[in-house]
Amino acid sequence: MTRAPFDAIVAQHGTRVWRVCRALLPEADADDAWSETFLAALEAYPRLADDASIEGWLVTIAHRKSIDVLRRSSRLVVGEVPDRAAPDSTVPGLARDLDLARALARLSPRQRETVVLHHLGGLPFADVAAAIGGSADAARRASSDGMRRLRALLGGDGA
């Protein structure tokens, strides 16, 4: 079986990897995590099993790289955070994406990770559990609780 060229892998899965990184991190940090994900994947790609789920593999790497970025940023001492400019209303969906990112930030870390990995990353609950620890049932429960909380935070319309 011949493998797809790595640039085709990036083109095919880049958006999903971005969603995972962006759901866990501010945009600038998500850029870093996205890049780190594909750098790590490029290095490991030749050793990936032929029957591996490339999407699941990339989502797992993206999750780990995002957590690494969060850990690094939590060690930094920062001064006052400047106010952010209002979202650019000319970019379709940007306000909705920012609302989702803010709502995700209000979930517990476990709920946020399970929602991101399952709903945005597309991983089955067994893989989510393997990535964050615990059982598939616990991941399913945390995801359900997280989705319920997200609906409440976003106005209850299921957006």
JSON list of N, CA and C in Angstrom, two decimals, residues 106-158:
[
{"chain": "A", "resi": 106, "resn": "ARG", "atom": "N", "xyz": [-15.24, 28.05, 29.23]},
{"chain": "A", "resi": 106, "resn": "ARG", "atom": "CA", "xyz": [-15.96, 28.03, 30.51]},
{"chain": "A", "resi": 106, "resn": "ARG", "atom": "C", "xyz": [-16.29, 26.62, 30.98]},
{"chain": "A", "resi": 107, "resn": "LEU", "atom": "N", "xyz": [-16.02, 25.60, 30.15]},
{"chain": "A", "resi": 107, "resn": "LEU", "atom": "CA", "xyz": [-16.24, 24.22, 30.57]},
{"chain": "A", "resi": 107, "resn": "LEU", "atom": "C", "xyz": [-15.09, 23.76, 31.45]},
{"chain": "A", "resi": 108, "resn": "SER", "atom": "N", "xyz": [-15.33, 22.71, 32.21]},
{"chain": "A", "resi": 108, "resn": "SER", "atom": "CA", "xyz": [-14.23, 22.11, 32.97]},
{"chain": "A", "resi": 108, "resn": "SER", "atom": "C", "xyz": [-13.22, 21.57, 31.96]},
{"chain": "A", "resi": 109, "resn": "PRO", "atom": "N", "xyz": [-11.96, 21.43, 32.34]},
{"chain": "A", "resi": 109, "resn": "PRO", "atom": "CA", "xyz": [-10.97, 20.90, 31.40]},
{"chain": "A", "resi": 109, "resn": "PRO", "atom": "C", "xyz": [-11.37, 19.54, 30.81]},
{"chain": "A", "resi": 110, "resn": "ARG", "atom": "N", "xyz": [-11.92, 18.67, 31.62]},
{"chain": "A", "resi": 110, "resn": "ARG", "atom": "CA", "xyz": [-12.31, 17.33, 31.14]},
{"chain": "A", "resi": 110, "resn": "ARG", "atom": "C", "xyz": [-13.45, 17.43, 30.13]},
{"chain": "A", "resi": 111, "resn": "GLN", "atom": "N", "xyz": [-14.45, 18.24, 30.43]},
{"chain": "A", "resi": 111, "resn": "GLN", "atom": "CA", "xyz": [-15.56, 18.41, 29.50]},
{"chain": "A", "resi": 111, "resn": "GLN", "atom": "C", "xyz": [-15.06, 19.03, 28.19]},
{"chain": "A", "resi": 112, "resn": "ARG", "atom": "N", "xyz": [-14.23, 20.05, 28.29]},
{"chain": "A", "resi": 112, "resn": "ARG", "atom": "CA", "xyz": [-13.71, 20.73, 27.10]},
{"chain": "A", "resi": 112, "resn": "ARG", "atom": "C", "xyz": [-12.94, 19.74, 26.23]},
{"chain": "A", "resi": 113, "resn": "GLU", "atom": "N", "xyz": [-12.07, 18.96, 26.83]},
{"chain": "A", "resi": 113, "resn": "GLU", "atom": "CA", "xyz": [-11.27, 18.01, 26.05]},
{"chain": "A", "resi": 113, "resn": "GLU", "atom": "C", "xyz": [-12.13, 16.95, 25.38]},
{"chain": "A", "resi": 114, "resn": "THR", "atom": "N", "xyz": [-13.12, 16.42, 26.11]},
{"chain": "A", "resi": 114, "resn": "THR", "atom": "CA", "xyz": [-13.96, 15.39, 25.49]},
{"chain": "A", "resi": 114, "resn": "THR", "atom": "C", "xyz": [-14.83, 15.96, 24.38]},
{"chain": "A", "resi": 115, "resn": "VAL", "atom": "N", "xyz": [-15.37, 17.15, 24.58]},
{"chain": "A", "resi": 115, "resn": "VAL", "atom": "CA", "xyz": [-16.18, 17.78, 23.52]},
{"chain": "A", "resi": 115, "resn": "VAL", "atom": "C", "xyz": [-15.32, 18.06, 22.30]},
{"chain": "A", "resi": 116, "resn": "VAL", "atom": "N", "xyz": [-14.13, 18.60, 22.51]},
{"chain": "A", "resi": 116, "resn": "VAL", "atom": "CA", "xyz": [-13.26, 18.93, 21.39]},
{"chain": "A", "resi": 116, "resn": "VAL", "atom": "C", "xyz": [-12.83, 17.67, 20.65]},
{"chain": "A", "resi": 117, "resn": "LEU", "atom": "N", "xyz": [-12.36, 16.68, 21.37]},
{"chain": "A", "resi": 117, "resn": "LEU", "atom": "CA", "xyz": [-11.86, 15.47, 20.71]},
{"chain": "A", "resi": 117, "resn": "LEU", "atom": "C", "xyz": [-12.97, 14.69, 20.02]},
{"chain": "A", "resi": 118, "resn": "HIS", "atom": "N", "xyz": [-14.15, 14.61, 20.64]},
{"chain": "A", "resi": 118, "resn": "HIS", "atom": "CA", "xyz": [-15.23, 13.83, 20.03]},
{"chain": "A", "resi": 118, "resn": "HIS", "atom": "C", "xyz": [-15.99, 14.63, 18.97]},
{"chain": "A", "resi": 119, "resn": "HIS", "atom": "N", "xyz": [-16.47, 15.80, 19.33]},
{"chain": "A", "resi": 119, "resn": "HIS", "atom": "CA", "xyz": [-17.36, 16.54, 18.43]},
{"chain": "A", "resi": 119, "resn": "HIS", "atom": "C", "xyz": [-16.60, 17.34, 17.37]},
{"chain": "A", "resi": 120, "resn": "LEU", "atom": "N", "xyz": [-15.48, 17.91, 17.71]},
{"chain": "A", "resi": 120, "resn": "LEU", "atom": "CA", "xyz": [-14.71, 18.66, 16.72]},
{"chain": "A", "resi": 120, "resn": "LEU", "atom": "C", "xyz": [-13.63, 17.80, 16.07]},
{"chain": "A", "resi": 121, "resn": "GLY", "atom": "N", "xyz": [-13.05, 16.90, 16.86]},
{"chain": "A", "resi": 121, "resn": "GLY", "atom": "CA", "xyz": [-11.99, 16.05, 16.33]},
{"chain": "A", "resi": 121, "resn": "GLY", "atom": "C", "xyz": [-12.47, 14.78, 15.68]},
{"chain": "A", "resi": 122, "resn": "GLY", "atom": "N", "xyz": [-13.72, 14.40, 15.95]},
{"chain": "A", "resi": 122, "resn": "GLY", "atom": "CA", "xyz": [-14.28, 13.21, 15.31]},
{"chain": "A", "resi": 122, "resn": "GLY", "atom": "C", "xyz": [-13.82, 11.88, 15.87]},
{"chain": "A", "resi": 123, "resn": "LEU", "atom": "N", "xyz": [-13.18, 11.89, 17.04]},
{"chain": "A", "resi": 123, "resn": "LEU", "atom": "CA", "xyz": [-12.71, 10.62, 17.61]},
{"chain": "A", "resi": 123, "resn": "LEU", "atom": "C", "xyz": [-13.85, 9.89, 18.31]},
{"chain": "A", "resi": 124, "resn": "PRO", "atom": "N", "xyz": [-13.89, 8.56, 18.18]},
{"chain": "A", "resi": 124, "resn": "PRO", "atom": "CA", "xyz": [-14.86, 7.79, 18.97]},
{"chain": "A", "resi": 124, "resn": "PRO", "atom": "C", "xyz": [-14.49, 7.88, 20.45]},
{"chain": "A", "resi": 125, "resn": "PHE", "atom": "N", "xyz": [-15.48, 7.62, 21.31]},
{"chain": "A", "resi": 125, "resn": "PHE", "atom": "CA", "xyz": [-15.25, 7.78, 22.75]},
{"chain": "A", "resi": 125, "resn": "PHE", "atom": "C", "xyz": [-14.13, 6.88, 23.28]},
{"chain": "A", "resi": 126, "resn": "ALA", "atom": "N", "xyz": [-13.94, 5.72, 22.70]},
{"chain": "A", "resi": 126, "resn": "ALA", "atom": "CA", "xyz": [-12.84, 4.85, 23.15]},
{"chain": "A", "resi": 126, "resn": "ALA", "atom": "C", "xyz": [-11.50, 5.54, 22.91]},
{"chain": "A", "resi": 127, "resn": "ASP", "atom": "N", "xyz": [-11.36, 6.22, 21.78]},
{"chain": "A", "resi": 127, "resn": "ASP", "atom": "CA", "xyz": [-10.11, 6.93, 21.49]},
{"chain": "A", "resi": 127, "resn": "ASP", "atom": "C", "xyz": [-9.97, 8.18, 22.35]},
{"chain": "A", "resi": 128, "resn": "VAL", "atom": "N", "xyz": [-11.08, 8.85, 22.63]},
{"chain": "A", "resi": 128, "resn": "VAL", "atom": "CA", "xyz": [-11.05, 10.00, 23.53]},
{"chain": "A", "resi": 128, "resn": "VAL", "atom": "C", "xyz": [-10.56, 9.56, 24.90]},
{"chain": "A", "resi": 129, "resn": "ALA", "atom": "N", "xyz": [-11.11, 8.45, 25.38]},
{"chain": "A", "resi": 129, "resn": "ALA", "atom": "CA", "xyz": [-10.71, 7.93, 26.69]},
{"chain": "A", "resi": 129, "resn": "ALA", "atom": "C", "xyz": [-9.23, 7.58, 26.71]},
{"chain": "A", "resi": 130, "resn": "ALA", "atom": "N", "xyz": [-8.74, 6.99, 25.62]},
{"chain": "A", "resi": 130, "resn": "ALA", "atom": "CA", "xyz": [-7.32, 6.65, 25.55]},
{"chain": "A", "resi": 130, "resn": "ALA", "atom": "C", "xyz": [-6.45, 7.90, 25.56]},
{"chain": "A", "resi": 131, "resn": "ALA", "atom": "N", "xyz": [-6.93, 8.97, 24.94]},
{"chain": "A", "resi": 131, "resn": "ALA", "atom": "CA", "xyz": [-6.14, 10.20, 24.86]},
{"chain": "A", "resi": 131, "resn": "ALA", "atom": "C", "xyz": [-6.09, 10.95, 26.18]},
{"chain": "A", "resi": 132, "resn": "ILE", "atom": "N", "xyz": [-7.19, 10.94, 26.93]},
{"chain": "A", "resi": 132, "resn": "ILE", "atom": "CA", "xyz": [-7.22, 11.75, 28.15]},
{"chain": "A", "resi": 132, "resn": "ILE", "atom": "C", "xyz": [-7.23, 10.93, 29.43]},
{"chain": "A", "resi": 133, "resn": "GLY", "atom": "N", "xyz": [-7.38, 9.64, 29.30]},
{"chain": "A", "resi": 133, "resn": "GLY", "atom": "CA", "xyz": [-7.42, 8.77, 30.47]},
{"chain": "A", "resi": 133, "resn": "GLY", "atom": "C", "xyz": [-8.85, 8.52, 30.91]},
{"chain": "A", "resi": 134, "resn": "GLY", "atom": "N", "xyz": [-9.10, 7.37, 31.47]},
{"chain": "A", "resi": 134, "resn": "GLY", "atom": "CA", "xyz": [-10.44, 7.02, 31.93]},
{"chain": "A", "resi": 134, "resn": "GLY", "atom": "C", "xyz": [-11.12, 6.07, 30.96]},
{"chain": "A", "resi": 135, "resn": "SER", "atom": "N", "xyz": [-12.39, 5.85, 31.20]},
{"chain": "A", "resi": 135, "resn": "SER", "atom": "CA", "xyz": [-13.15, 4.90, 30.38]},
{"chain": "A", "resi": 135, "resn": "SER", "atom": "C", "xyz": [-13.93, 5.63, 29.29]},
{"chain": "A", "resi": 136, "resn": "ALA", "atom": "N", "xyz": [-14.36, 4.86, 28.32]},
{"chain": "A", "resi": 136, "resn": "ALA", "atom": "CA", "xyz": [-15.20, 5.42, 27.24]},
{"chain": "A", "resi": 136, "resn": "ALA", "atom": "C", "xyz": [-16.51, 5.95, 27.82]},
{"chain": "A", "resi": 137, "resn": "ASP", "atom": "N", "xyz": [-17.07, 5.24, 28.81]},
{"chain": "A", "resi": 137, "resn": "ASP", "atom": "CA", "xyz": [-18.31, 5.70, 29.43]},
{"chain": "A", "resi": 137, "resn": "ASP", "atom": "C", "xyz": [-18.12, 7.04, 30.15]},
{"chain": "A", "resi": 138, "resn": "ALA", "atom": "N", "xyz": [-16.99, 7.20, 30.82]},
{"chain": "A", "resi": 138, "resn": "ALA", "atom": "CA", "xyz": [-16.70, 8.47, 31.50]},
{"chain": "A", "resi": 138, "resn": "ALA", "atom": "C", "xyz": [-16.51, 9.60, 30.48]},
{"chain": "A", "resi": 139, "resn": "ALA", "atom": "N", "xyz": [-15.85, 9.30, 29.37]},
{"chain": "A", "resi": 139, "resn": "ALA", "atom": "CA", "xyz": [-15.67, 10.29, 28.32]},
{"chain": "A", "resi": 139, "resn": "ALA", "atom": "C", "xyz": [-17.03, 10.68, 27.72]},
{"chain": "A", "resi": 140, "resn": "ARG", "atom": "N", "xyz": [-17.87, 9.69, 27.50]},
{"chain": "A", "resi": 140, "resn": "ARG", "atom": "CA", "xyz": [-19.21, 9.94, 26.96]},
{"chain": "A", "resi": 140, "resn": "ARG", "atom": "C", "xyz": [-20.01, 10.84, 27.91]},
{"chain": "A", "resi": 141, "resn": "ARG", "atom": "N", "xyz": [-19.93, 10.56, 29.18]},
{"chain": "A", "resi": 141, "resn": "ARG", "atom": "CA", "xyz": [-20.65, 11.34, 30.19]},
{"chain": "A", "resi": 141, "resn": "ARG", "atom": "C", "xyz": [-20.12, 12.77, 30.25]},
{"chain": "A", "resi": 142, "resn": "ALA", "atom": "N", "xyz": [-18.80, 12.93, 30.26]},
{"chain": "A", "resi": 142, "resn": "ALA", "atom": "CA", "xyz": [-18.21, 14.27, 30.29]},
{"chain": "A", "resi": 142, "resn": "ALA", "atom": "C", "xyz": [-18.58, 15.06, 29.03]},
{"chain": "A", "resi": 143, "resn": "SER", "atom": "N", "xyz": [-18.60, 14.38, 27.90]},
{"chain": "A", "resi": 143, "resn": "SER", "atom": "CA", "xyz": [-18.98, 15.04, 26.65]},
{"chain": "A", "resi": 143, "resn": "SER", "atom": "C", "xyz": [-20.45, 15.47, 26.69]},
{"chain": "A", "resi": 144, "resn": "SER", "atom": "N", "xyz": [-21.30, 14.60, 27.18]},
{"chain": "A", "resi": 144, "resn": "SER", "atom": "CA", "xyz": [-22.72, 14.92, 27.27]},
{"chain": "A", "resi": 144, "resn": "SER", "atom": "C", "xyz": [-22.94, 16.11, 28.20]},
{"chain": "A", "resi": 145, "resn": "ASP", "atom": "N", "xyz": [-22.29, 16.08, 29.36]},
{"chain": "A", "resi": 145, "resn": "ASP", "atom": "CA", "xyz": [-22.40, 17.19, 30.30]},
{"chain": "A", "resi": 145, "resn": "ASP", "atom": "C", "xyz": [-21.85, 18.49, 29.68]},
{"chain": "A", "resi": 146, "resn": "GLY", "atom": "N", "xyz": [-20.74, 18.37, 28.96]},
{"chain": "A", "resi": 146, "resn": "GLY", "atom": "CA", "xyz": [-20.15, 19.53, 28.31]},
{"chain": "A", "resi": 146, "resn": "GLY", "atom": "C", "xyz": [-21.06, 20.10, 27.23]},
{"chain": "A", "resi": 147, "resn": "MET", "atom": "N", "xyz": [-21.67, 19.24, 26.43]},
{"chain": "A", "resi": 147, "resn": "MET", "atom": "CA", "xyz": [-22.58, 19.71, 25.38]},
{"chain": "A", "resi": 147, "resn": "MET", "atom": "C", "xyz": [-23.81, 20.38, 25.99]},
{"chain": "A", "resi": 148, "resn": "ARG", "atom": "N", "xyz": [-24.33, 19.82, 27.07]},
{"chain": "A", "resi": 148, "resn": "ARG", "atom": "CA", "xyz": [-25.48, 20.42, 27.75]},
{"chain": "A", "resi": 148, "resn": "ARG", "atom": "C", "xyz": [-25.10, 21.83, 28.25]},
{"chain": "A", "resi": 149, "resn": "ARG", "atom": "N", "xyz": [-23.93, 21.94, 28.84]},
{"chain": "A", "resi": 149, "resn": "ARG", "atom": "CA", "xyz": [-23.46, 23.25, 29.33]},
{"chain": "A", "resi": 149, "resn": "ARG", "atom": "C", "xyz": [-23.23, 24.21, 28.18]},
{"chain": "A", "resi": 150, "resn": "LEU", "atom": "N", "xyz": [-22.66, 23.73, 27.07]},
{"chain": "A", "resi": 150, "resn": "LEU", "atom": "CA", "xyz": [-22.45, 24.59, 25.91]},
{"chain": "A", "resi": 150, "resn": "LEU", "atom": "C", "xyz": [-23.78, 25.13, 25.37]},
{"chain": "A", "resi": 151, "resn": "ARG", "atom": "N", "xyz": [-24.79, 24.26, 25.30]},
{"chain": "A", "resi": 151, "resn": "ARG", "atom": "CA", "xyz": [-26.10, 24.72, 24.82]},
{"chain": "A", "resi": 151, "resn": "ARG", "atom": "C", "xyz": [-26.65, 25.82, 25.72]},
{"chain": "A", "resi": 152, "resn": "ALA", "atom": "N", "xyz": [-26.48, 25.64, 27.02]},
{"chain": "A", "resi": 152, "resn": "ALA", "atom": "CA", "xyz": [-26.94, 26.67, 27.95]},
{"chain": "A", "resi": 152, "resn": "ALA", "atom": "C", "xyz": [-26.15, 27.98, 27.77]},
{"chain": "A", "resi": 153, "resn": "LEU", "atom": "N", "xyz": [-24.85, 27.86, 27.62]},
{"chain": "A", "resi": 153, "resn": "LEU", "atom": "CA", "xyz": [-24.00, 29.05, 27.47]},
{"chain": "A", "resi": 153, "resn": "LEU", "atom": "C", "xyz": [-24.27, 29.78, 26.15]},
{"chain": "A", "resi": 154, "resn": "LEU", "atom": "N", "xyz": [-24.61, 29.02, 25.12]},
{"chain": "A", "resi": 154, "resn": "LEU", "atom": "CA", "xyz": [-24.83, 29.61, 23.79]},
{"chain": "A", "resi": 154, "resn": "LEU", "atom": "C", "xyz": [-26.28, 29.95, 23.53]},
{"chain": "A", "resi": 155, "resn": "GLY", "atom": "N", "xyz": [-27.09, 29.91, 24.54]},
{"chain": "A", "resi": 155, "resn": "GLY", "atom": "CA", "xyz": [-28.48, 30.34, 24.38]},
{"chain": "A", "resi": 155, "resn": "GLY", "atom": "C", "xyz": [-29.49, 29.24, 24.22]},
{"chain": "A", "resi": 156, "resn": "GLY", "atom": "N", "xyz": [-29.07, 27.99, 24.38]},
{"chain": "A", "resi": 156, "resn": "GLY", "atom": "CA", "xyz": [-30.01, 26.88, 24.39]},
{"chain": "A", "resi": 156, "resn": "GLY", "atom": "C", "xyz": [-30.59, 26.51, 23.03]},
{"chain": "A", "resi": 157, "resn": "ASP", "atom": "N", "xyz": [-30.11, 27.12, 21.95]},
{"chain": "A", "resi": 157, "resn": "ASP", "atom": "CA", "xyz": [-30.70, 26.81, 20.65]},
{"chain": "A", "resi": 157, "resn": "ASP", "atom": "C", "xyz": [-29.96, 25.70, 19.92]},
{"chain": "A", "resi": 158, "resn": "GLY", "atom": "N", "xyz": [-28.99, 25.08, 20.59]},
{"chain": "A", "resi": 158, "resn": "GLY", "atom": "CA", "xyz": [-28.24, 23.99, 19.97]},
{"chain": "A", "resi": 158, "resn": "GLY", "atom": "C", "xyz": [-27.21, 24.47, 18.96]}
]
